[in-house]
Amino acid sequence: MNEAQFKSCIMPLHRYLFAYALSILSDESDAADCIQETMTKLWENRSRLEQLDNVEAYATVTVRNIAVSTLSRRRRRFDRFSDPPPDLADSNPDPVEAFENKEDIRTVSKMLSQLPENQRKVVIMSAVSGLSNSEIKKATGLSDDNVRVLLSRGRKKLRQLFSNFTKDG
Amino acid sequence: MTDINNIHIAQEHTLRSLLDDYFEGLISPADIKQLVIFAEKYLSEPPHDLDRQLESDLKSILAIEKYSKASISRLESYTPADLENRLDAHISRLASRSVIRWRWLKAGSAAACAALLLTVGIRQFHTTHGTTEQAEIPTIYIAGTSEKGTSEIGSQLPISAITATEPVQAPQRNRATSTASSNRATDSQPEYVYIPEQVTNPSLAAITASLNLPDILPSIQEIVPMIAEATVNPSQLVVQPFTTLSQAFDNVFESIATVNSAIMGANETFEVVSDELARISSAPLHAI
């Protein structure tokens, strides 16, 4: 794969990859660095890219690995998850689905903001960033059991909130 | 109808199993994706006796999935305007670096070829000029036993009896032979015959013709301009070791961080124990 082929194959993914890195790192500068590092890794493995069916999935996994490593080195960034989740209802890019999804997304935003901080952190890392328990452990420095318990409590709390919401609704 | 019910029962069983793992925090990201697919499918064709709690759970999972997709879409709008250019330049830099590396490889090969050619050339030069002069030839001793009456025996010695610059060993064997044969011929005495022979150098043309060397001149001519064009960025040469050093430090840092997290885990355990002890100590005795 030469330079032009690499650019035409990978560059269209950069916005998604950046967003994904940002969802893990919560810092634009770190996310941009992460993407640059990802590009280096992908370039080094460019001969392998041609054989892959899903380059996007491979690139996503590369971003995730680099972002988790970065986060484990710079744990101070993790504290940014303590901010309440933003209201995403108006930012849905698909206008057809926007109305349908709007309430669900707004509801989840509200419910997430009701979770205790540590539970919210791991639930967002799992749900939004798609990190596994071991990756959350690496990123946060928590133990396996702590991650599992926080996830379990957070999800059960969300379940309860959602159940109450549907009953009221 | 029965089949559909069975499918629903099987789906429901799988769903409940996945949901249990989900709410216990034991599920992997791949299984969450599977759960989402199951949930979408199940809710699109719900059975008659749909469990309300199950429905609520599945809806909550789908809502979280929508939230996560919306989050990523929203975050795309945070992409810096110059990121594309930055990445483009970075990829170009990586590509040019690999070209430089390739050029260095070519240049190295060319230099090796040139050195080989030079060596062959120098030898050729010396050989050409050496044919007019007398080459220094090692002295060859031909040792053998000559018996009186058979003085021509020295010239008839087999090649194994000829030793170069070591006239001592061969006579020892021959001396023993002569001792053994002294009973038969008492006048037999070992002799050293010194025959300096002149070895003529074969012609260079004959050697090169016999070696059948490939013609590498066109390759050299092709590579020489590349050597001339090859440039080195000194900053890259300097930065590379620092990058390696930085990675080494990162590895050390991660190891320390792992140890730190282990100690933190122990600390948390002690805190929990401490809290429990504090709670027990503050509780009345009958309540424990």
Short mmCIF file of C-alpha atoms in Angstrom, two decimals:
data_model
loop_
_atom_site.label_atom_id
_atom_site.label_comp_id
_atom_site.label_asym_id
_atom_site.label_seq_id
_atom_site.Cartn_x
_atom_site.Cartn_y
_atom_site.Cartn_z
CA MET A 1 0.00 0.00 0.00
CA ASN A 2 1.57 3.27 -1.07
CA GLU A 3 1.08 6.72 0.43
CA ALA A 4 -1.84 7.71 -1.81
CA GLN A 5 -3.68 4.44 -1.23
CA PHE A 6 -3.11 4.68 2.50
CA LYS A 7 -4.48 8.21 2.62
CA SER A 8 -7.54 7.36 0.57
CA CYS A 9 -8.24 4.32 2.78
CA ILE A 10 -7.56 5.75 6.23
CA MET A 11 -8.04 9.51 6.09
CA PRO A 12 -11.85 9.37 5.70
CA LEU A 13 -11.97 7.62 9.07
CA HIS A 14 -10.11 10.31 10.95
CA ARG A 15 -13.18 12.17 12.25
CA TYR A 16 -14.77 9.03 13.64
CA LEU A 17 -11.47 7.85 15.09
CA PHE A 18 -10.90 11.23 16.69
CA ALA A 19 -14.38 11.18 18.22
CA TYR A 20 -13.82 7.69 19.52
CA ALA A 21 -10.46 8.63 21.02
CA LEU A 22 -12.06 11.71 22.56
CA SER A 23 -14.78 9.56 24.12
CA ILE A 24 -12.07 7.66 25.98
CA LEU A 25 -9.57 10.42 26.68
CA SER A 26 -11.91 13.40 27.19
CA ASP A 27 -9.19 15.72 25.98
CA GLU A 28 -8.95 17.07 22.45
CA SER A 29 -5.19 17.46 22.47
CA ASP A 30 -4.65 13.93 23.79
CA ALA A 31 -7.16 12.58 21.28
CA ALA A 32 -5.34 14.29 18.38
CA ASP A 33 -2.01 12.86 19.59
CA CYS A 34 -3.64 9.47 19.90
CA ILE A 35 -4.86 9.63 16.31
CA GLN A 36 -1.42 10.63 15.09
CA GLU A 37 0.11 7.68 16.94
CA THR A 38 -2.59 5.48 15.48
CA MET A 39 -1.69 6.65 11.99
CA THR A 40 1.95 5.75 12.64
CA LYS A 41 0.96 2.25 13.76
CA LEU A 42 -1.36 1.81 10.81
CA TRP A 43 1.35 3.00 8.43
CA GLU A 44 3.81 0.53 9.91
CA ASN A 45 1.24 -2.23 9.41
CA ARG A 46 0.04 -0.99 6.01
CA SER A 47 0.89 -4.27 4.31
CA ARG A 48 -1.57 -6.00 6.66
CA LEU A 49 -4.35 -3.47 6.00
CA GLU A 50 -4.79 -4.70 2.43
CA GLN A 51 -5.70 -8.16 3.70
CA LEU A 52 -8.30 -6.93 6.19
CA ASP A 53 -12.03 -7.02 5.52
CA ASN A 54 -12.83 -4.28 8.00
CA VAL A 55 -10.13 -1.64 8.23
CA GLU A 56 -12.36 0.61 10.35
CA ALA A 57 -12.67 -2.05 13.05
CA TYR A 58 -8.90 -2.59 13.03
CA ALA A 59 -8.28 1.15 13.25
CA THR A 60 -10.82 1.45 16.08
CA VAL A 61 -9.11 -1.28 18.08
CA THR A 62 -5.75 0.42 17.49
CA VAL A 63 -7.16 3.74 18.74
CA ARG A 64 -8.68 2.03 21.76
CA ASN A 65 -5.41 0.33 22.73
CA ILE A 66 -3.42 3.53 22.39
CA ALA A 67 -6.05 5.61 24.19
CA VAL A 68 -6.28 3.16 27.10
CA SER A 69 -2.49 3.12 27.41
CA THR A 70 -2.44 6.91 27.33
CA LEU A 71 -5.16 7.08 29.93
CA SER A 72 -3.36 4.67 32.21
CA ARG A 73 -0.28 6.89 31.98
CA ARG A 74 -2.19 10.11 32.50
CA ARG A 75 -4.84 9.27 35.03
CA ARG A 76 -5.48 12.89 35.81
CA ARG A 77 -7.60 13.08 32.65
CA PHE A 78 -9.94 10.51 34.08
CA ASP A 79 -11.30 13.10 36.45
CA ARG A 80 -12.92 14.89 33.54
CA PHE A 81 -15.54 12.17 33.47
CA SER A 82 -16.81 13.61 36.71
CA ASP A 83 -18.49 16.35 34.67
CA PRO A 84 -22.16 15.58 34.21
CA PRO A 85 -22.90 14.04 30.81
CA PRO A 86 -23.93 16.64 28.23
CA ASP A 87 -27.40 16.77 26.80
CA LEU A 88 -26.95 15.06 23.46
CA ALA A 89 -30.54 15.12 22.31
CA ASP A 90 -30.14 18.02 19.91
CA SER A 91 -26.91 16.82 18.38
CA ASN A 92 -28.20 13.73 16.63
CA PRO A 93 -26.97 14.02 13.05
CA ASP A 94 -29.77 11.98 11.48
CA PRO A 95 -32.87 14.20 11.22
CA VAL A 96 -35.20 11.24 10.56
CA GLU A 97 -34.20 9.41 13.67
CA ALA A 98 -33.70 12.55 15.65
CA PHE A 99 -37.24 12.87 16.90
CA GLU A 100 -37.52 9.19 17.74
CA ASN A 101 -34.20 9.05 19.55
CA LYS A 102 -34.36 12.44 21.14
CA GLU A 103 -36.37 11.41 24.19
CA ASP A 104 -34.41 8.20 24.75
CA ILE A 105 -31.08 10.01 24.58
CA ARG A 106 -32.25 12.81 26.81
CA THR A 107 -33.60 10.28 29.29
CA VAL A 108 -30.33 8.37 29.38
CA SER A 109 -28.40 11.64 29.84
CA LYS A 110 -30.56 12.50 32.84
CA MET A 111 -30.27 9.03 34.30
CA LEU A 112 -26.51 8.96 33.91
CA SER A 113 -26.25 12.28 35.72
CA GLN A 114 -28.09 10.70 38.66
CA LEU A 115 -25.47 7.99 39.09
CA PRO A 116 -22.68 8.39 41.62
CA GLU A 117 -19.51 9.74 40.01
CA ASN A 118 -17.41 6.56 40.08
CA GLN A 119 -20.29 4.46 38.72
CA ARG A 120 -20.97 7.00 35.97
CA LYS A 121 -17.32 6.92 34.92
CA VAL A 122 -17.17 3.18 34.36
CA VAL A 123 -20.66 2.94 32.84
CA ILE A 124 -19.78 5.62 30.26
CA MET A 125 -16.45 3.97 29.52
CA SER A 126 -18.24 0.69 28.95
CA ALA A 127 -21.32 1.95 27.09
CA VAL A 128 -19.91 4.83 25.02
CA SER A 129 -16.27 3.85 24.54
CA GLY A 130 -16.98 0.12 24.43
CA LEU A 131 -14.13 -0.72 26.77
CA SER A 132 -13.93 -4.15 28.35
CA ASN A 133 -13.56 -4.59 32.11
CA SER A 134 -9.83 -5.21 31.79
CA GLU A 135 -9.40 -2.06 29.67
CA ILE A 136 -11.37 -0.02 32.21
CA LYS A 137 -9.17 -1.50 34.91
CA LYS A 138 -6.05 -0.48 32.99
CA ALA A 139 -7.39 2.98 32.29
CA THR A 140 -8.62 3.73 35.79
CA GLY A 141 -6.26 1.75 37.98
CA LEU A 142 -9.21 0.12 39.75
CA SER A 143 -9.16 -3.56 40.58
CA ASP A 144 -11.11 -6.16 38.58
CA ASP A 145 -13.64 -6.53 41.36
CA ASN A 146 -14.05 -2.80 41.74
CA VAL A 147 -14.72 -2.36 38.04
CA ARG A 148 -17.22 -5.21 38.02
CA VAL A 149 -19.02 -3.98 41.13
CA LEU A 150 -19.19 -0.38 39.92
CA LEU A 151 -20.51 -1.50 36.52
CA SER A 152 -23.04 -3.79 38.13
CA ARG A 153 -24.29 -1.14 40.53
CA GLY A 154 -24.40 1.53 37.84
CA ARG A 155 -26.31 -0.64 35.42
CA LYS A 156 -28.75 -1.83 38.07
CA LYS A 157 -29.34 1.76 39.10
CA LEU A 158 -30.01 2.72 35.47
CA ARG A 159 -32.34 -0.26 35.16
CA GLN A 160 -34.28 0.91 38.18
CA LEU A 161 -34.43 4.49 36.94
CA PHE A 162 -35.54 3.37 33.50
CA SER A 163 -38.16 1.06 34.97
CA ASN A 164 -39.57 3.88 37.08
CA PHE A 165 -39.51 6.17 34.07
CA THR A 166 -41.49 3.73 31.89
CA LYS A 167 -44.00 3.16 34.69
CA ASP A 168 -44.48 6.90 35.11
CA GLY A 169 -44.58 7.43 31.36
CA MET B 1 -47.05 -21.30 16.00
CA THR B 2 -45.29 -23.77 18.27
CA ASP B 3 -42.04 -23.20 16.40
CA ILE B 4 -42.34 -19.47 16.80
CA ASN B 5 -43.01 -19.92 20.50
CA ASN B 6 -39.98 -22.18 20.79
CA ILE B 7 -37.86 -19.60 19.03
CA HIS B 8 -39.16 -16.98 21.41
CA ILE B 9 -38.43 -19.21 24.40
CA ALA B 10 -34.89 -19.84 23.13
CA GLN B 11 -34.40 -16.14 22.45
CA GLU B 12 -35.82 -15.23 25.82
CA HIS B 13 -33.55 -17.72 27.56
CA THR B 14 -30.47 -16.34 25.76
CA LEU B 15 -31.58 -12.80 26.46
CA ARG B 16 -32.12 -13.43 30.15
CA SER B 17 -28.73 -15.11 30.42
CA LEU B 18 -27.01 -12.19 28.68
CA LEU B 19 -28.97 -9.68 30.76
CA ASP B 20 -27.94 -11.38 34.00
CA ASP B 21 -24.30 -11.11 32.94
CA TYR B 22 -24.86 -7.51 31.86
CA PHE B 23 -26.31 -6.42 35.18
CA GLU B 24 -23.62 -8.31 37.09
CA GLY B 25 -20.89 -6.50 35.13
CA LEU B 26 -19.58 -9.75 33.68
CA ILE B 27 -20.36 -9.21 30.03
CA SER B 28 -17.80 -8.45 27.31
CA PRO B 29 -18.23 -5.66 24.73
CA ALA B 30 -18.81 -8.28 22.02
CA ASP B 31 -21.59 -9.83 24.09
CA ILE B 32 -23.12 -6.40 24.66
CA LYS B 33 -23.29 -5.96 20.89
CA GLN B 34 -24.91 -9.37 20.64
CA LEU B 35 -27.36 -8.39 23.35
CA VAL B 36 -28.27 -5.21 21.46
CA ILE B 37 -28.90 -7.22 18.28
CA PHE B 38 -31.04 -9.71 20.20
CA ALA B 39 -32.93 -6.91 21.90
CA GLU B 40 -33.73 -5.16 18.61
CA LYS B 41 -34.89 -8.41 17.08
CA TYR B 42 -36.92 -9.44 20.10
CA LEU B 43 -38.68 -6.11 20.49
CA SER B 44 -39.47 -5.94 16.78
CA GLU B 45 -41.45 -9.19 17.08
CA PRO B 46 -42.47 -9.40 20.73
CA PRO B 47 -44.21 -12.56 21.98
CA HIS B 48 -47.77 -12.42 23.32
CA ASP B 49 -46.74 -12.86 26.92
CA LEU B 50 -43.90 -10.37 26.93
CA ASP B 51 -42.47 -9.88 30.39
CA ARG B 52 -42.77 -6.19 31.31
CA GLN B 53 -39.49 -6.16 33.23
CA LEU B 54 -37.69 -7.85 30.34
CA GLU B 55 -39.16 -5.33 27.92
CA SER B 56 -38.07 -2.46 30.14
CA ASP B 57 -34.54 -3.89 30.45
CA LEU B 58 -34.21 -4.32 26.71
CA LYS B 59 -35.51 -0.84 26.05
CA SER B 60 -33.05 0.62 28.50
CA ILE B 61 -30.18 -1.20 26.79
CA LEU B 62 -31.27 0.04 23.39
CA ALA B 63 -31.59 3.57 24.76
CA ILE B 64 -28.05 3.39 26.13
CA GLU B 65 -26.86 2.13 22.76
CA LYS B 66 -28.52 5.11 21.06
CA TYR B 67 -26.93 7.41 23.61
CA SER B 68 -23.49 5.97 22.91
CA LYS B 69 -23.88 6.38 19.14
CA ALA B 70 -25.11 9.93 19.62
CA SER B 71 -22.14 10.64 21.89
CA ILE B 72 -19.63 9.56 19.25
CA SER B 73 -21.49 11.51 16.54
CA ARG B 74 -21.52 14.59 18.73
CA LEU B 75 -17.82 14.24 19.51
CA GLU B 76 -17.00 14.22 15.79
CA SER B 77 -17.96 17.88 15.73
CA TYR B 78 -15.03 18.52 18.11
CA THR B 79 -12.53 17.42 15.46
CA PRO B 80 -9.94 20.19 15.15
CA ALA B 81 -9.98 21.93 11.77
CA ASP B 82 -6.27 21.36 11.23
CA LEU B 83 -6.29 17.68 12.21
CA GLU B 84 -6.74 16.46 8.66
CA ASN B 85 -3.80 18.55 7.42
CA ARG B 86 -1.72 17.50 10.38
CA LEU B 87 -2.39 13.81 9.73
CA ASP B 88 -1.83 14.28 6.01
CA ALA B 89 1.56 15.85 6.66
CA HIS B 90 2.37 13.17 9.21
CA ILE B 91 1.63 10.37 6.74
CA SER B 92 3.71 12.13 4.07
CA ARG B 93 6.56 12.41 6.57
CA LEU B 94 6.28 8.72 7.41
CA ALA B 95 6.25 7.84 3.73
CA SER B 96 9.30 9.99 2.97
CA ARG B 97 11.10 8.52 5.97
CA SER B 98 10.52 5.03 4.68
CA VAL B 99 11.78 6.16 1.26
CA ILE B 100 14.93 7.55 2.90
CA ARG B 101 15.36 4.27 4.75
CA TRP B 102 15.00 2.41 1.47
CA ARG B 103 17.50 4.74 -0.17
CA TRP B 104 19.96 4.13 2.63
CA LEU B 105 19.52 0.44 2.11
CA LYS B 106 20.20 0.87 -1.59
CA ALA B 107 23.13 3.17 -0.87
CA GLY B 108 24.56 0.62 1.57
CA SER B 109 24.24 -2.12 -1.01
CA ALA B 110 25.80 0.13 -3.61
CA ALA B 111 28.68 0.96 -1.28
CA ALA B 112 29.26 -2.72 -0.62
CA CYS B 113 29.25 -3.42 -4.35
CA ALA B 114 31.59 -0.50 -4.94
CA ALA B 115 33.96 -1.78 -2.25
CA LEU B 116 33.91 -5.22 -3.82
CA LEU B 117 34.57 -3.75 -7.24
CA LEU B 118 37.38 -1.62 -5.86
CA THR B 119 39.00 -4.63 -4.23
CA VAL B 120 38.78 -6.62 -7.44
CA GLY B 121 40.16 -3.61 -9.34
CA ILE B 122 43.11 -3.20 -7.02
CA ARG B 123 43.94 -6.88 -7.25
CA GLN B 124 43.65 -6.70 -10.98
CA PHE B 125 45.99 -3.71 -11.03
CA HIS B 126 48.56 -5.46 -8.87
CA THR B 127 48.32 -8.64 -10.87
CA THR B 128 48.70 -6.82 -14.17
CA HIS B 129 51.77 -4.97 -12.94
CA GLY B 130 53.07 -8.01 -11.09
CA THR B 131 53.47 -10.20 -14.19
CA THR B 132 56.45 -8.15 -15.40
CA GLU B 133 58.19 -8.50 -12.04
CA GLN B 134 59.38 -11.68 -10.46
CA ALA B 135 56.84 -12.76 -7.92
CA GLU B 136 58.13 -13.98 -4.62
CA ILE B 137 57.62 -17.69 -4.63
CA PRO B 138 57.87 -19.84 -1.51
CA THR B 139 60.77 -22.16 -1.46
CA ILE B 140 59.78 -25.71 -2.04
CA TYR B 141 61.77 -28.51 -0.68
CA ILE B 142 61.52 -31.86 -2.22
CA ALA B 143 62.72 -34.39 0.22
CA GLY B 144 63.26 -37.97 -0.57
CA THR B 145 65.47 -40.94 -0.15
CA SER B 146 67.94 -41.47 -2.83
CA GLU B 147 69.93 -44.54 -3.08
CA LYS B 148 73.15 -44.82 -4.83
CA GLY B 149 72.56 -46.03 -8.26
CA THR B 150 69.11 -44.62 -8.25
CA SER B 151 69.89 -40.95 -8.20
CA GLU B 152 66.89 -40.12 -10.33
CA ILE B 153 64.55 -41.23 -7.55
CA GLY B 154 64.21 -37.66 -6.24
CA SER B 155 62.56 -36.55 -9.40
CA GLN B 156 60.22 -39.55 -9.28
CA LEU B 157 58.84 -38.90 -5.77
CA PRO B 158 55.09 -38.90 -5.42
CA ILE B 159 53.45 -35.54 -4.67
CA SER B 160 52.73 -36.58 -1.02
CA ALA B 161 56.42 -36.59 -0.34
CA ILE B 162 56.79 -32.94 -1.29
CA THR B 163 56.58 -30.52 1.62
CA ALA B 164 56.88 -26.80 1.44
CA THR B 165 59.22 -24.97 3.86
CA GLU B 166 59.34 -27.97 6.19
CA PRO B 167 62.31 -30.02 5.24
CA VAL B 168 62.58 -31.69 8.67
CA GLN B 169 59.51 -33.89 8.97
CA ALA B 170 59.63 -35.72 5.74
CA PRO B 171 63.20 -36.92 6.24
CA GLN B 172 62.22 -38.34 9.68
CA ARG B 173 59.93 -40.78 8.02
CA ASN B 174 62.39 -41.34 5.27
CA ARG B 175 65.14 -41.74 7.84
CA ALA B 176 63.18 -44.53 9.51
CA THR B 177 62.66 -46.09 6.18
CA SER B 178 66.31 -45.82 5.48
CA THR B 179 67.15 -47.34 8.88
CA ALA B 180 64.89 -50.23 8.17
CA SER B 181 66.40 -50.65 4.81
CA SER B 182 69.94 -50.22 6.13
CA ASN B 183 70.12 -53.92 6.71
CA ARG B 184 69.64 -54.41 3.06
CA ALA B 185 71.78 -51.56 1.87
CA THR B 186 74.23 -50.12 4.37
CA ASP B 187 75.42 -47.46 1.95
CA SER B 188 71.93 -46.03 1.68
CA GLN B 189 71.85 -42.44 3.14
CA PRO B 190 68.99 -39.97 3.25
CA GLU B 191 69.56 -36.83 1.26
CA TYR B 192 67.75 -33.54 0.91
CA VAL B 193 67.32 -32.42 -2.59
CA TYR B 194 66.68 -28.70 -2.98
CA ILE B 195 64.94 -27.91 -6.17
CA PRO B 196 63.78 -24.30 -6.45
CA GLU B 197 60.93 -24.22 -8.88
CA GLN B 198 59.52 -21.16 -10.51
CA VAL B 199 55.73 -20.95 -10.46
CA THR B 200 54.33 -18.85 -13.23
CA ASN B 201 51.23 -16.72 -12.58
CA PRO B 202 48.25 -17.57 -14.71
CA SER B 203 46.98 -14.69 -16.79
CA LEU B 204 44.19 -12.52 -15.28
CA ALA B 205 42.06 -12.82 -18.37
CA ALA B 206 42.04 -16.57 -17.99
CA ILE B 207 41.03 -16.30 -14.32
CA THR B 208 38.19 -13.84 -14.90
CA ALA B 209 36.96 -15.88 -17.82
CA SER B 210 36.93 -19.02 -15.70
CA LEU B 211 35.19 -17.26 -12.75
CA ASN B 212 32.41 -16.04 -15.05
CA LEU B 213 31.81 -12.87 -12.94
CA PRO B 214 28.48 -11.07 -13.49
CA ASP B 215 28.59 -7.65 -15.06
CA ILE B 216 27.65 -5.30 -12.18
CA LEU B 217 28.72 -2.07 -13.82
CA PRO B 218 25.18 -1.08 -14.96
CA SER B 219 23.87 -1.61 -11.39
CA ILE B 220 26.60 0.58 -10.00
CA GLN B 221 25.85 3.27 -12.55
CA GLU B 222 22.20 3.14 -11.55
CA ILE B 223 22.91 3.38 -7.84
CA VAL B 224 25.53 6.12 -7.89
CA PRO B 225 23.00 8.96 -8.48
CA MET B 226 20.92 7.60 -5.61
CA ILE B 227 23.90 7.80 -3.31
CA ALA B 228 24.42 11.35 -4.43
CA GLU B 229 20.75 12.22 -3.77
CA ALA B 230 20.50 10.46 -0.42
CA THR B 231 20.04 12.94 2.39
CA VAL B 232 19.96 12.45 6.12
CA ASN B 233 17.95 14.55 8.50
CA PRO B 234 20.23 14.82 11.53
CA SER B 235 17.30 15.60 13.83
CA GLN B 236 15.77 12.22 13.04
CA LEU B 237 19.02 10.49 13.80
CA VAL B 238 19.20 12.25 17.13
CA VAL B 239 15.53 11.83 18.01
CA GLN B 240 15.36 8.07 17.40
CA PRO B 241 17.40 7.02 20.44
CA PHE B 242 15.41 9.43 22.59
CA THR B 243 12.18 7.88 21.37
CA THR B 244 13.48 4.46 22.34
CA LEU B 245 14.57 5.82 25.69
CA SER B 246 11.17 7.41 26.16
CA GLN B 247 9.48 4.08 25.47
CA ALA B 248 11.73 2.40 27.97
CA PHE B 249 10.77 4.99 30.58
CA ASP B 250 7.13 4.47 29.70
CA ASN B 251 7.49 0.76 30.33
CA VAL B 252 9.13 1.41 33.68
CA PHE B 253 6.40 3.90 34.51
CA GLU B 254 3.70 1.36 33.68
CA SER B 255 5.36 -1.24 35.88
CA ILE B 256 5.49 1.24 38.74
CA ALA B 257 1.87 2.19 38.07
CA THR B 258 0.88 -1.48 38.30
CA VAL B 259 2.64 -1.82 41.64
CA ASN B 260 0.99 1.42 42.72
CA SER B 261 -2.46 0.14 41.77
CA ALA B 262 -1.81 -3.06 43.69
CA ILE B 263 -0.87 -1.05 46.77
CA MET B 264 -3.93 1.15 46.24
CA GLY B 265 -6.09 -1.97 46.13
CA ALA B 266 -4.61 -3.15 49.40
CA ASN B 267 -5.15 0.32 50.82
CA GLU B 268 -8.81 0.23 49.83
CA THR B 269 -9.22 -3.14 51.46
CA PHE B 270 -7.69 -1.82 54.65
CA GLU B 271 -10.01 1.16 54.49
CA VAL B 272 -13.02 -1.12 54.16
CA VAL B 273 -11.80 -3.19 57.10
CA SER B 274 -11.20 -0.01 59.06
CA ASP B 275 -14.72 1.25 58.28
CA GLU B 276 -16.21 -2.06 59.34
CA LEU B 277 -14.25 -2.04 62.56
CA ALA B 278 -15.29 1.55 63.21
CA ARG B 279 -18.92 0.62 62.58
CA ILE B 280 -18.69 -2.39 64.88
CA SER B 281 -16.95 -0.42 67.57
CA SER B 282 -19.58 2.31 67.46
CA ALA B 283 -22.52 -0.15 67.51
CA PRO B 284 -24.02 -1.31 70.78
CA LEU B 285 -22.95 -4.80 71.81
CA HIS B 286 -26.38 -6.40 71.44
CA ALA B 287 -26.65 -5.11 67.85
CA ILE B 288 -23.53 -6.93 66.65
#
